[in-house]
Short mmCIF file of C-alpha atoms in Angstrom, two decimals:
data_model
loop_
_atom_site.label_atom_id
_atom_site.label_comp_id
_atom_site.label_asym_id
_atom_site.label_seq_id
_atom_site.Cartn_x
_atom_site.Cartn_y
_atom_site.Cartn_z
CA MET A 92 -14.11 -50.94 23.00
CA ALA A 93 -13.70 -54.29 21.78
CA ALA A 94 -10.56 -56.25 23.03
CA ASN A 95 -9.15 -56.11 19.59
CA GLY A 96 -9.28 -52.53 19.93
CA ILE A 97 -7.44 -52.40 23.35
CA GLU A 98 -4.95 -54.77 22.05
CA SER A 99 -4.27 -52.62 18.92
CA ASN A 100 -3.66 -49.71 21.00
CA ALA A 101 -1.15 -51.56 23.45
CA ARG A 102 0.78 -52.66 20.81
CA HIS A 103 0.76 -48.86 19.76
CA VAL A 104 1.98 -47.71 23.02
CA LEU A 105 4.77 -50.46 23.77
CA ASP A 106 6.05 -50.16 19.88
CA ARG A 107 6.53 -46.36 21.25
CA VAL A 108 8.05 -47.15 24.41
CA VAL A 109 10.78 -49.95 22.33
CA ASN A 110 11.34 -47.15 20.14
CA ALA A 111 12.24 -44.84 22.96
CA GLY A 112 15.05 -47.01 23.82
CA ALA A 113 13.10 -48.19 26.92
CA ALA A 114 11.15 -51.28 28.42
CA GLY A 115 7.69 -50.87 29.91
CA ASP A 116 4.12 -52.29 30.54
CA LEU A 117 0.79 -51.28 30.61
CA VAL A 118 -2.44 -51.33 32.69
CA VAL A 119 -5.91 -51.11 31.02
CA ARG A 120 -9.20 -50.79 33.01
CA GLU A 121 -12.57 -50.85 31.79
CA ALA A 122 -15.30 -50.39 34.12
CA ALA A 123 -19.42 -50.58 33.07
CA SER A 124 -21.39 -49.78 36.01
CA LEU A 125 -25.25 -49.13 37.35
CA SER A 126 -26.11 -47.71 40.65
CA LEU A 127 -29.37 -47.00 41.76
CA LYS A 128 -30.45 -45.19 45.35
CA ALA A 129 -34.14 -44.64 46.62
CA HIS A 130 -35.20 -41.95 49.28
CA ALA A 131 -38.65 -40.97 49.91
CA GLY A 132 -40.31 -43.80 48.12
CA LEU A 133 -38.91 -42.36 44.87
CA LEU A 134 -35.60 -43.23 42.80
CA GLU A 135 -33.30 -40.64 43.86
CA GLU A 136 -30.48 -41.90 41.91
CA HIS A 137 -30.11 -43.84 38.34
CA LYS A 138 -26.59 -43.69 37.39
CA VAL A 139 -25.07 -45.58 34.29
CA THR A 140 -21.31 -45.17 33.73
CA SER A 141 -18.74 -46.00 31.52
CA THR A 142 -14.79 -45.76 31.96
CA ARG A 143 -11.62 -46.58 30.29
CA VAL A 144 -8.42 -45.68 31.15
CA TYR A 145 -4.75 -46.18 30.12
CA GLY A 146 -1.66 -46.46 32.47
CA VAL A 147 1.69 -47.01 30.99
CA ARG A 148 5.08 -47.63 32.89
CA ALA A 149 8.12 -47.09 31.27
CA VAL A 150 11.63 -48.11 32.40
CA LYS A 151 14.98 -46.66 30.80
CA ASP A 152 18.40 -46.44 32.50
CA ASP A 153 17.12 -48.14 35.77
CA ARG A 154 14.53 -45.18 35.95
CA ALA A 155 10.61 -45.81 36.12
CA GLY A 156 8.01 -43.08 34.96
CA ILE A 157 4.31 -43.64 34.71
CA ALA A 158 1.49 -41.66 33.03
CA TYR A 159 -2.03 -41.95 32.12
CA SER A 160 -4.74 -41.08 29.71
CA GLU A 161 -8.43 -41.53 29.72
CA ALA A 162 -8.38 -40.62 25.48
CA ASP A 163 -7.54 -43.45 23.15
CA ASP A 164 -6.83 -41.56 19.97
CA ALA A 165 -2.94 -41.86 18.71
CA ALA A 166 -1.99 -38.44 19.83
CA ALA A 167 -3.41 -38.99 23.49
CA LEU A 168 -1.39 -42.23 23.69
CA ASP A 169 1.63 -40.56 22.44
CA SER A 170 1.74 -38.10 24.39
CA MET A 171 1.10 -40.65 27.71
CA VAL A 172 4.52 -42.58 26.37
CA ASP A 173 6.35 -39.51 25.99
CA GLN A 174 5.10 -38.05 29.43
CA ALA A 175 6.20 -41.29 31.38
CA LEU A 176 9.47 -40.94 29.71
CA VAL A 177 9.96 -37.76 30.82
CA ASN A 178 8.85 -38.43 34.09
CA ALA A 179 11.29 -41.70 34.11
CA ALA A 180 14.47 -39.17 33.14
CA PHE A 181 13.63 -37.32 36.70
CA ALA A 182 12.82 -40.49 38.57
CA ARG A 183 15.59 -41.95 41.31
CA VAL A 184 17.55 -44.89 40.09
CA ASP A 185 16.26 -48.13 41.11
CA PRO A 186 18.26 -51.35 39.48
CA ASN A 187 15.83 -53.48 41.02
CA GLU A 188 12.62 -51.99 39.39
CA GLY A 189 11.94 -53.29 35.50
CA VAL A 190 9.76 -54.99 33.40
CA ALA A 191 9.49 -58.83 34.46
CA PRO A 192 10.74 -61.32 31.56
CA GLY A 193 8.17 -63.48 30.06
CA ASP A 194 5.82 -63.79 27.19
CA THR A 195 2.97 -65.96 28.70
CA ALA A 196 -0.84 -65.35 27.81
CA LEU A 197 -3.11 -65.51 30.63
CA THR A 198 -7.32 -65.11 30.40
CA THR A 199 -9.91 -65.67 32.77
CA ASP A 200 -13.39 -67.52 32.19
CA ASP A 201 -15.73 -64.67 31.70
CA ALA A 202 -18.63 -67.41 32.19
CA ILE A 203 -17.53 -67.84 35.62
CA LEU A 204 -16.32 -64.46 36.84
CA SER A 205 -18.57 -62.18 34.90
CA PRO A 206 -21.81 -64.43 34.36
CA THR A 207 -24.89 -63.25 32.56
CA ASP A 208 -27.36 -61.73 34.88
CA ALA A 209 -30.98 -62.32 33.73
CA THR A 210 -32.45 -59.69 36.24
CA THR A 211 -33.56 -56.69 34.37
CA VAL A 212 -32.86 -52.95 35.20
CA GLU A 213 -36.33 -52.64 36.04
CA ALA A 214 -36.15 -55.31 38.65
CA LYS A 215 -33.17 -53.76 40.26
CA ILE A 216 -35.02 -50.44 40.33
CA ASP A 217 -37.88 -52.20 42.35
CA THR A 218 -35.76 -53.82 44.71
CA ALA A 219 -34.19 -50.41 45.91
CA LEU A 220 -37.44 -48.63 46.43
CA HIS A 221 -38.77 -51.86 48.16
CA ILE A 222 -35.88 -52.10 50.37
CA GLU A 223 -36.55 -48.13 51.15
CA ARG A 224 -40.30 -48.43 51.50
CA GLU A 225 -40.07 -51.54 53.83
CA LEU A 226 -37.72 -49.83 56.16
CA THR A 227 -38.87 -46.54 56.51
CA ALA A 228 -42.22 -48.14 57.17
CA ARG A 229 -41.10 -49.94 60.06
CA ASP A 230 -41.50 -48.52 63.75
CA LYS A 231 -38.96 -46.36 65.14
CA VAL A 232 -37.14 -45.79 61.61
CA ARG A 233 -36.65 -42.39 60.28
CA ASN A 234 -34.92 -42.71 56.92
CA LEU A 235 -32.58 -44.73 54.75
CA PRO A 236 -29.71 -42.13 54.31
CA TYR A 237 -27.49 -44.85 53.11
CA ASN A 238 -28.80 -47.14 50.44
CA GLY A 239 -28.22 -48.14 47.11
CA VAL A 240 -28.24 -51.13 44.29
CA GLN A 241 -24.81 -51.57 42.13
CA ASP A 242 -23.92 -53.79 39.32
CA ILE A 243 -20.51 -53.41 38.06
CA THR A 244 -18.83 -55.34 35.25
CA ALA A 245 -15.10 -54.53 35.57
CA THR A 246 -12.23 -55.64 33.07
CA ARG A 247 -8.30 -55.30 33.86
CA TYR A 248 -5.57 -55.65 30.94
CA VAL A 249 -1.66 -56.06 31.43
CA PHE A 250 0.56 -55.97 28.34
CA SER A 251 4.29 -55.86 28.51
CA THR A 252 7.16 -55.08 26.07
CA THR A 253 8.38 -58.51 26.78
CA GLY A 254 5.37 -59.91 25.11
CA ARG A 255 3.04 -60.97 27.97
CA THR A 256 -0.40 -60.37 27.80
CA ALA A 257 -3.28 -60.95 30.29
CA ARG A 258 -7.11 -60.07 30.51
CA SER A 259 -9.63 -60.42 33.52
CA GLN A 260 -12.99 -59.53 33.71
CA GLY A 261 -15.20 -59.87 36.76
CA ARG A 262 -18.90 -58.81 37.53
CA VAL A 263 -20.21 -57.71 41.09
CA CYS A 264 -23.82 -57.14 42.17
CA SER A 265 -24.33 -55.61 45.57
CA VAL A 266 -27.20 -53.98 47.71
CA HIS A 267 -26.46 -52.24 50.79
CA ALA A 268 -29.19 -50.34 53.27
CA TYR A 269 -28.29 -48.35 56.59
CA ALA A 270 -31.30 -47.32 58.27
CA LEU A 271 -31.44 -44.52 61.09
CA ALA A 272 -33.76 -45.58 64.06
CA SER A 273 -34.54 -43.04 66.92
CA ASP A 274 -36.00 -43.88 70.14
CA ALA A 275 -36.50 -41.89 73.64
CA GLY A 276 -34.11 -39.40 72.34
CA LYS A 277 -31.31 -42.07 71.10
CA ASP A 278 -30.42 -42.78 67.38
CA ALA A 279 -29.08 -45.85 65.89
CA LEU A 280 -27.68 -45.99 62.49
CA GLU A 281 -26.92 -49.42 61.48
CA GLY A 282 -27.11 -51.80 58.10
CA VAL A 283 -25.84 -54.61 56.11
CA GLN A 284 -24.61 -55.45 52.54
CA TRP A 285 -24.37 -58.39 50.39
CA HIS A 286 -22.21 -58.83 47.25
CA GLY A 287 -22.36 -61.54 44.93
CA ARG A 288 -21.74 -62.49 41.05
CA ARG A 289 -25.37 -62.34 40.09
CA PHE A 290 -27.97 -60.32 41.33
CA ASP A 291 -30.35 -63.10 41.79
CA GLU A 292 -27.75 -64.43 44.58
CA ILE A 293 -28.81 -61.46 46.96
CA ASP A 294 -31.40 -62.06 49.52
CA THR A 295 -33.05 -58.84 49.77
CA GLU A 296 -35.75 -60.28 52.53
CA TRP A 297 -32.53 -60.66 54.96
CA ILE A 298 -31.28 -57.25 53.83
CA ILE A 299 -34.36 -55.72 55.62
CA GLU A 300 -34.94 -57.47 58.44
CA GLU A 301 -31.17 -57.71 59.72
CA THR A 302 -30.71 -53.94 59.03
CA TYR A 303 -34.02 -53.29 61.50
CA ARG A 304 -32.99 -55.69 64.02
CA ARG A 305 -29.61 -53.95 64.48
CA CYS A 306 -31.58 -50.70 64.51
CA LEU A 307 -33.65 -51.69 67.12
CA ALA A 308 -30.74 -53.55 69.22
CA MET A 309 -28.47 -50.64 68.94
CA LEU A 310 -31.29 -48.10 70.24
CA GLN A 311 -30.98 -49.89 73.47
CA GLY A 312 -26.92 -50.08 73.49
CA GLU A 313 -25.23 -48.70 76.39
CA ALA A 314 -21.00 -48.39 77.81
CA ILE A 315 -19.93 -51.14 79.64
CA PRO A 316 -17.43 -50.78 82.56
CA SER A 317 -14.05 -50.19 81.16
CA ARG A 318 -11.43 -53.17 81.77
CA HIS A 319 -9.95 -55.88 79.87
CA TYR A 320 -12.33 -58.33 77.97
CA ASP A 321 -12.10 -61.38 75.47
CA VAL A 322 -13.19 -59.95 71.88
CA LEU A 323 -14.36 -61.57 68.77
CA PHE A 324 -15.19 -59.24 65.90
CA ASP A 325 -17.77 -60.28 63.15
CA ALA A 326 -16.80 -61.53 59.80
CA GLU A 327 -17.13 -57.74 58.32
CA HIS A 328 -14.46 -55.96 60.88
CA GLN A 329 -12.35 -58.78 61.46
CA ALA A 330 -11.76 -58.29 58.02
CA ASP A 331 -11.67 -54.78 58.06
CA LEU A 332 -9.12 -54.77 61.15
CA PHE A 333 -6.56 -57.13 59.26
CA ALA A 334 -6.56 -54.77 56.18
CA VAL A 335 -6.01 -52.05 58.18
CA PHE A 336 -2.61 -53.63 59.02
CA ALA A 337 -1.90 -55.47 55.49
CA ASP A 338 1.10 -53.27 55.05
CA MET A 339 2.61 -55.66 57.65
CA PHE A 340 2.93 -58.14 54.81
CA SER A 341 4.03 -55.73 52.07
CA ALA A 342 7.87 -56.21 50.79
CA LYS A 343 7.58 -52.46 49.53
CA THR A 344 7.32 -51.14 53.07
CA ALA A 345 9.89 -53.41 54.06
CA ARG A 346 11.85 -52.01 51.62
CA ASP A 347 11.01 -48.43 52.25
CA GLY A 348 11.99 -48.91 55.95
CA ILE A 349 8.11 -48.67 57.37
CA ASN A 350 7.46 -52.19 58.24
CA PRO A 351 7.82 -53.68 61.63
CA LEU A 352 7.90 -57.18 60.36
CA ARG A 353 10.66 -56.53 57.92
CA ASP A 354 13.52 -58.22 59.77
CA LYS A 355 11.10 -61.23 61.05
CA VAL A 356 10.83 -63.30 58.28
CA GLY A 357 11.37 -66.97 59.77
CA GLU A 358 10.80 -65.71 63.01
CA GLN A 359 7.62 -66.53 65.18
CA VAL A 360 5.06 -63.31 65.37
CA ALA A 361 1.86 -65.07 66.31
CA VAL A 362 0.59 -67.79 68.31
CA GLU A 363 1.17 -71.05 66.81
CA ALA A 364 -2.54 -71.85 65.99
CA LEU A 365 -2.34 -68.94 63.47
CA THR A 366 -1.72 -69.17 59.60
CA ILE A 367 -2.73 -66.50 57.28
CA ARG A 368 -2.34 -67.06 53.59
CA ASP A 369 -3.10 -65.00 50.35
CA ALA A 370 -5.48 -67.06 48.59
CA PRO A 371 -6.09 -65.51 45.04
CA LEU A 372 -7.34 -68.32 42.99
CA ASP A 373 -10.21 -69.04 45.43
CA ALA A 374 -12.76 -68.16 42.80
CA ASP A 375 -15.84 -68.49 45.39
CA GLY A 376 -14.11 -65.15 46.22
CA LEU A 377 -14.68 -61.68 44.51
CA ARG A 378 -11.27 -60.55 44.07
CA TYR A 379 -9.93 -63.65 42.71
CA ALA A 380 -6.99 -62.90 40.68
CA LEU A 381 -5.20 -65.26 38.25
CA PHE A 382 -2.59 -62.63 37.50
CA ASP A 383 -1.31 -59.61 39.18
CA ASP A 384 -0.81 -56.14 37.84
CA GLU A 385 2.46 -56.81 35.98
CA GLY A 386 0.78 -59.98 34.13
CA LEU A 387 2.36 -62.79 36.17
CA SER A 388 0.88 -65.66 37.25
CA THR A 389 -0.70 -65.81 41.25
CA ALA A 390 -0.57 -68.57 43.50
CA THR A 391 -1.64 -69.27 47.17
CA THR A 392 0.96 -67.96 49.47
CA ASP A 393 1.21 -69.07 53.36
CA LEU A 394 2.24 -65.48 54.83
CA ILE A 395 2.08 -66.73 58.30
CA ASP A 396 2.54 -70.61 58.70
CA ALA A 397 1.90 -71.86 62.31
CA GLY A 398 2.55 -68.46 63.85
CA VAL A 399 6.12 -68.26 61.63
CA LEU A 400 6.27 -65.19 59.30
CA ASN A 401 7.13 -66.93 56.03
CA THR A 402 7.12 -64.60 53.68
CA LEU A 403 6.19 -61.24 52.55
CA ALA A 404 4.31 -60.45 49.24
CA HIS A 405 6.44 -58.97 46.53
CA ASN A 406 6.34 -57.65 43.16
CA SER A 407 9.19 -58.33 40.73
CA ALA A 408 11.06 -55.07 41.94
CA THR A 409 10.74 -56.14 45.92
CA ALA A 410 11.80 -59.74 44.98
CA ALA A 411 15.04 -58.53 42.72
CA HIS A 412 16.05 -56.20 45.89
CA PHE A 413 15.50 -58.95 48.67
CA ASP A 414 16.41 -61.58 46.36
CA VAL A 415 13.77 -63.76 47.04
CA PRO A 416 10.91 -65.47 44.55
CA ASN A 417 8.15 -63.07 43.68
CA THR A 418 5.00 -64.28 44.97
CA GLY A 419 3.02 -62.43 42.54
CA ASN A 420 1.54 -59.51 44.43
CA ALA A 421 2.04 -56.43 42.03
CA GLU A 422 -0.46 -53.77 42.52
CA ARG A 423 -0.64 -51.11 39.78
CA SER A 424 -3.71 -48.75 38.76
CA PRO A 425 -3.31 -46.89 35.55
CA ARG A 426 -2.61 -43.95 37.55
CA SER A 427 -0.31 -45.41 40.23
CA SER A 428 3.47 -46.64 40.43
CA LEU A 429 4.29 -50.24 41.15
CA GLY A 430 3.23 -51.20 44.56
CA VAL A 431 2.52 -54.44 46.34
CA GLY A 432 -1.03 -55.48 47.72
CA LEU A 433 -2.58 -58.86 48.62
CA HIS A 434 -5.74 -60.50 46.70
CA GLN A 435 -7.34 -62.64 49.08
CA LEU A 436 -6.49 -62.67 52.48
CA GLU A 437 -7.37 -66.18 54.21
CA ILE A 438 -7.19 -67.47 57.65
CA ALA A 439 -7.04 -71.22 57.94
CA PRO A 440 -9.48 -72.98 60.46
CA GLY A 441 -8.08 -73.73 63.99
CA ASP A 442 -9.58 -76.43 65.85
CA VAL A 443 -11.94 -74.96 68.48
CA THR A 444 -15.63 -75.34 68.05
CA GLU A 445 -18.09 -72.44 67.92
CA SER A 446 -19.58 -73.56 71.29
CA SER A 447 -15.96 -73.48 72.69
CA LEU A 448 -14.94 -70.54 70.99
CA THR A 449 -17.99 -68.65 72.53
CA SER A 450 -17.98 -70.16 75.85
CA GLY A 451 -17.45 -67.74 78.85
CA GLU A 452 -17.98 -63.71 78.49
CA TYR A 453 -16.38 -61.79 75.71
CA LEU A 454 -17.79 -59.01 74.03
CA GLU A 455 -18.65 -59.69 70.22
CA ILE A 456 -17.56 -56.31 68.11
CA VAL A 457 -20.11 -55.81 65.12
CA ASP A 458 -19.42 -52.16 64.11
CA LEU A 459 -15.58 -49.89 64.25
CA ALA A 460 -15.53 -46.26 63.46
CA GLY A 461 -12.16 -44.50 62.56
CA LEU A 462 -10.47 -47.28 61.04
CA HIS A 463 -7.48 -45.26 59.50
CA SER A 464 -7.37 -42.20 61.78
CA GLY A 465 -7.23 -44.15 64.32
CA ALA A 466 -4.11 -46.65 63.65
CA ASN A 467 -0.39 -46.43 63.11
CA THR A 468 0.50 -49.30 60.85
CA VAL A 469 4.30 -48.91 61.95
CA SER A 470 3.74 -48.94 65.49
CA GLY A 471 0.86 -51.25 65.60
CA ASP A 472 -1.05 -49.01 68.17
CA PHE A 473 -5.02 -48.53 67.27
CA SER A 474 -7.99 -47.02 68.85
CA PHE A 475 -11.46 -47.25 67.57
CA GLY A 476 -14.86 -46.28 68.53
CA ALA A 477 -16.93 -49.59 68.41
CA ALA A 478 -20.04 -51.11 68.93
CA GLY A 479 -21.27 -54.85 69.73
CA PHE A 480 -22.75 -57.10 72.11
CA LEU A 481 -21.65 -58.32 75.64
CA CYS A 482 -22.32 -62.04 75.16
CA ARG A 483 -21.91 -65.13 77.67
CA ASP A 484 -21.67 -68.86 76.16
CA GLY A 485 -22.70 -67.86 72.68
CA GLN A 486 -26.13 -65.81 73.81
CA ARG A 487 -26.12 -62.17 73.36
CA LEU A 488 -26.63 -60.47 76.46
CA ARG A 489 -26.90 -57.14 75.90
CA PRO A 490 -26.11 -54.35 73.04
CA VAL A 491 -22.98 -52.20 73.80
CA ARG A 492 -22.08 -48.55 72.29
CA ASN A 493 -20.50 -45.74 72.62
CA ILE A 494 -17.33 -47.47 73.71
CA THR A 495 -13.48 -47.69 72.52
CA VAL A 496 -11.33 -50.69 71.70
CA ALA A 497 -7.96 -49.99 71.80
CA GLY A 498 -4.53 -51.90 71.60
CA ASN A 499 -1.54 -53.10 69.54
CA PHE A 500 -2.22 -55.10 66.24
CA TYR A 501 0.85 -56.98 66.56
CA GLU A 502 0.98 -57.84 69.95
CA MET A 503 -2.94 -59.05 69.59
CA LEU A 504 -1.54 -61.62 67.33
CA THR A 505 0.17 -63.01 70.19
CA LYS A 506 -2.66 -63.04 72.75
CA ILE A 507 -5.19 -65.21 70.64
CA ALA A 508 -7.15 -67.60 72.90
CA ALA A 509 -9.02 -69.26 70.15
CA ILE A 510 -9.25 -69.74 66.48
CA GLY A 511 -12.64 -71.18 65.28
CA ASP A 512 -12.81 -74.77 63.02
CA THR A 513 -15.09 -72.67 60.34
CA GLN A 514 -14.44 -70.19 57.71
CA HIS A 515 -16.40 -67.21 56.83
CA TRP A 516 -16.34 -64.69 54.23
CA ASN A 517 -16.83 -61.06 54.86
CA PRO A 518 -19.62 -59.32 53.10
CA GLU A 519 -17.34 -58.05 49.99
CA ARG A 520 -16.15 -61.68 49.74
CA SER A 521 -12.65 -60.34 49.88
CA ALA A 522 -11.47 -62.27 52.97
CA LEU A 523 -12.42 -65.43 54.03
CA MET A 524 -11.02 -66.24 57.59
CA ALA A 525 -12.11 -68.20 60.81
CA ARG A 526 -13.29 -66.47 63.33
CA ILE A 527 -10.53 -65.41 65.93
CA ARG A 528 -11.09 -65.00 69.85
CA PHE A 529 -8.50 -62.37 71.13
CA ALA A 530 -7.72 -62.48 74.84
CA ASP A 531 -7.26 -59.48 77.41
CA VAL A 532 -8.34 -56.53 74.74
CA ALA A 533 -8.92 -53.18 76.50
CA ILE A 534 -12.36 -51.67 76.26
CA SER A 535 -13.10 -48.38 77.55
CA GLY A 536 -16.90 -47.31 78.27
#
C-alpha cells in the first residue's frame, strides 16, 4: 500500500478516536522480506513475505487501551478502535500516560537508510548455495544446520491525534552460517553473521573462512581450571551481555519497582572510565532512529557519564511520573502497550591501547549460552555457559569450552580493569562499544 493510503487510514482511525472523546496514537509497521536457506546442495527455503500491522492506543479518562489489526478495510479499523476503547475502560488509571503534545512531521532519507540494492535474487540464491557447498566440503564439517540469506525492508509510521506524523524506512541485508564439525568423538557448532544495508557490503568469503576457523578451533577446546580470570568478550557477546541487562536504564522498570538503579540517578554506579550513551542518530548503525514510537524526536543521551548514572531512559509517561525531561525512548509495536527501550547502545572509548588491554593472561569469551534463562535482571546475578580462548599478551594460547561464567553484572561495572581506545560494532550493528576488560570474573571448568 502506498504511503498516502496508510495516511488516509490513519486519519480514519484517529478521527474515530477523537469522536469517541479520546486521544490516541497509531503505530503502523510494514515489512517485505526475502529469506533463503540451503541444504545438501539445494535451496531448502525460498520465502517471500509481506506484512502490515496497525496498532492503536486510545487514552480516555486517564486510562489507556490498545488494539491491533492486520486488515485495513474500514470495518476492521473501526473494530480495532472500538476494541481499544473497551480495553481502556477496564485499564488502570494512570494520569501520566497520555498523548504527548506536538504536531511535528519527521521523515528519514530512504536513500541513506533504505538504499537500492543492485544484487539480484538469483545472486543471493547463489550466495546461499555457495556458502553451504564450500563449508560442507571442508574437512571435519558434517553439515550447516543454521544458514541463511535475508533481505528485509521495514517501514514504521507514527500518527497522533495532536497532528504529529513520523515515517522511517530501513533496509537490512544479512548472511549467517553456523557449521557443525566433528572429530574424534567431539562436536563443535560455530559460526558468524554479517549485517549491512546493501548486500554487496557483505564479505561472503570471510564468513566461510571464519566459520571454518572457529569450528576447527573449538573442536580442540577443553575446560580450564575453576578460578577467577580477567575476561574480555568479543564485540557480539559484550553487546549481548549489556542487552540482557538493558532494563537497568529503563524508567518504566524503575516506575514498576523492579529496577535496582531506580534511586541511584546522580550516584556512582561504575568505574569512572565508563561512559555509556544511547546514540540513536548514528547512521552507521542499523538501529538508527530519528524518532521514537511516540513519534517524538530522539537525541543522544548520556546514561552513565564517567561512572555516574546521569539519567534513565524515558518515554512521555515515565518522564511525567518522575517529573524529568523525556529522552525520546518510547517503545511500542502495533501489538504492545507503551514501553521504554534503547535505540543504539554506545560505550565511549577509554584511554587504553589494544596492546595494554590484552596484556598478561585473560580469557576471551566468544560464545555465551542461556543468556536470558541464566540471568536475573533485578539482582544482577547471572550464570552462562561459555566458550572462548585462554590468551596471553594478545595471543590465543588454547581454545576453551564447557565452562560457566558467573557473577553479578552490576558489581562487574565497578570492577572494570580497562576500557579500550577503539570502538567496535557488533555484527547486527545495533551497538557500538569499546572493549571492556572485566577483572576477577568467576569461571568454572
